């Protein structure tokens, strides 16, 4: 049975009160989200578990990767699972309180993940580009950045719970997020501030670090044969991993941020609910990309996660452990004793 007043919002029903999608349409959306959510939960949980199991993975740069896995797992467990369930039902089934809680949780985890991408890009830029010289990246730096990412996200996602801004249904009405449509001055001021500090600032940091990394990669590629080959190649591999992660994250989140700002600056624009839903699900799908990237490109993660996923069976891999160690250990500015 469909809920009454809460679902019957003019943004999510047709002119005669009909649902924004057919029953088949909702089922298709549910299946699509399940395809992304299932692997996201498995892969991010795997990254967290193997990092706790193996001391070799507990290195400063990897702390940020694990933090991203925690945030992405939270997004998948809340926004992903609820999207699957609600789309299967054809409406948001948790009422107003559930909408607020889901909107808060998904926003908290999502912005933390975005801030962590910015953190990783900055870390790589400092370690690879060395703007401060040969500064060793230590655990205290990693923990400080992780704490800042959570504190920053929490600071800007709490206000709607206390009256500045609000969480509301979005897209086809089966998930919740900050209310981009409401023109109330309090809500409008919150949305502008939220976009500036939670999207624009991290994006600017990511793009600046990404640009610097690309330039340095270009220079390092010329020196690969002059600077002890393995060291240069190791730093290039780690930097390429971060660059790929940043690009996929931007591709996932920029459509959502752009559509949100279009609605903020032009509230009268007519956007079909399905069109508004695509960027939402594209953003949520980012939770499955990151673990694939750093499991595939990070030799140490691949060494432990692949056998874990295969229930202990060792895959055939090239015996080039020295390059794998160099990739991670050199990247944090020191070589650990063997």
Short mmCIF file of N, CA and C in Angstrom, two decimals, residues 11 51-53 69 80 102 110 114 124 162 178 181-182 186 189 207 217 235 249 253 285:
data_model
loop_
_atom_site.label_atom_id
_atom_site.label_comp_id
_atom_site.label_asym_id
_atom_site.label_seq_id
_atom_site.Cartn_x
_atom_site.Cartn_y
_atom_site.Cartn_z
N UNK A 11 6.45 17.21 -7.07
CA UNK A 11 7.66 16.98 -7.84
C UNK A 11 7.78 15.53 -8.29
N UNK A 51 42.58 -5.33 5.11
CA UNK A 51 43.45 -4.32 5.70
C UNK A 51 43.62 -4.57 7.20
N UNK A 52 42.57 -5.04 7.84
CA UNK A 52 42.66 -5.37 9.26
C UNK A 52 43.42 -6.68 9.48
N UNK A 53 43.36 -7.58 8.52
CA UNK A 53 44.01 -8.88 8.66
C UNK A 53 45.51 -8.83 8.41
N UNK A 69 36.77 3.24 1.67
CA UNK A 69 35.99 2.00 1.63
C UNK A 69 34.91 2.01 2.70
N UNK A 80 22.17 2.67 -1.17
CA UNK A 80 22.07 1.62 -2.18
C UNK A 80 20.98 0.61 -1.85
N UNK A 102 17.72 8.81 6.03
CA UNK A 102 18.43 8.32 4.85
C UNK A 102 19.18 9.44 4.16
N UNK A 110 28.62 10.15 1.58
CA UNK A 110 29.03 10.61 0.25
C UNK A 110 30.02 11.76 0.30
N UNK A 114 33.95 11.95 -0.87
CA UNK A 114 34.45 13.00 -1.75
C UNK A 114 35.64 13.71 -1.12
N UNK A 124 49.07 12.37 -2.58
CA UNK A 124 49.88 11.95 -3.73
C UNK A 124 50.65 13.12 -4.31
N UNK A 162 18.45 20.45 12.25
CA UNK A 162 18.15 21.48 13.24
C UNK A 162 17.50 22.72 12.63
N UNK A 178 19.52 16.41 0.24
CA UNK A 178 19.23 17.83 0.50
C UNK A 178 18.24 18.38 -0.52
N UNK A 181 15.17 22.06 -4.38
CA UNK A 181 14.05 22.75 -5.02
C UNK A 181 13.48 23.89 -4.18
N UNK A 182 13.48 23.75 -2.88
CA UNK A 182 12.80 24.70 -2.00
C UNK A 182 13.47 26.08 -2.04
N UNK A 186 15.98 30.26 4.19
CA UNK A 186 16.85 29.45 5.04
C UNK A 186 17.37 28.24 4.28
N UNK A 189 19.86 29.46 1.39
CA UNK A 189 21.19 29.84 1.88
C UNK A 189 22.00 28.61 2.26
N UNK A 207 41.04 18.92 -8.56
CA UNK A 207 41.50 19.32 -9.90
C UNK A 207 42.89 19.94 -9.85
N UNK A 217 53.89 13.55 -13.57
CA UNK A 217 53.97 12.27 -14.27
C UNK A 217 54.68 12.42 -15.61
N UNK A 235 56.42 5.11 -8.37
CA UNK A 235 55.67 6.33 -8.10
C UNK A 235 54.66 6.60 -9.20
N UNK A 249 35.60 9.42 -10.06
CA UNK A 249 34.77 10.10 -9.06
C UNK A 249 34.15 11.37 -9.64
N UNK A 253 30.18 12.17 -9.97
CA UNK A 253 29.54 13.20 -9.14
C UNK A 253 29.24 14.52 -9.85
N UNK A 285 26.69 4.95 -7.79
CA UNK A 285 27.44 3.85 -8.39
C UNK A 285 28.94 4.00 -8.19
#
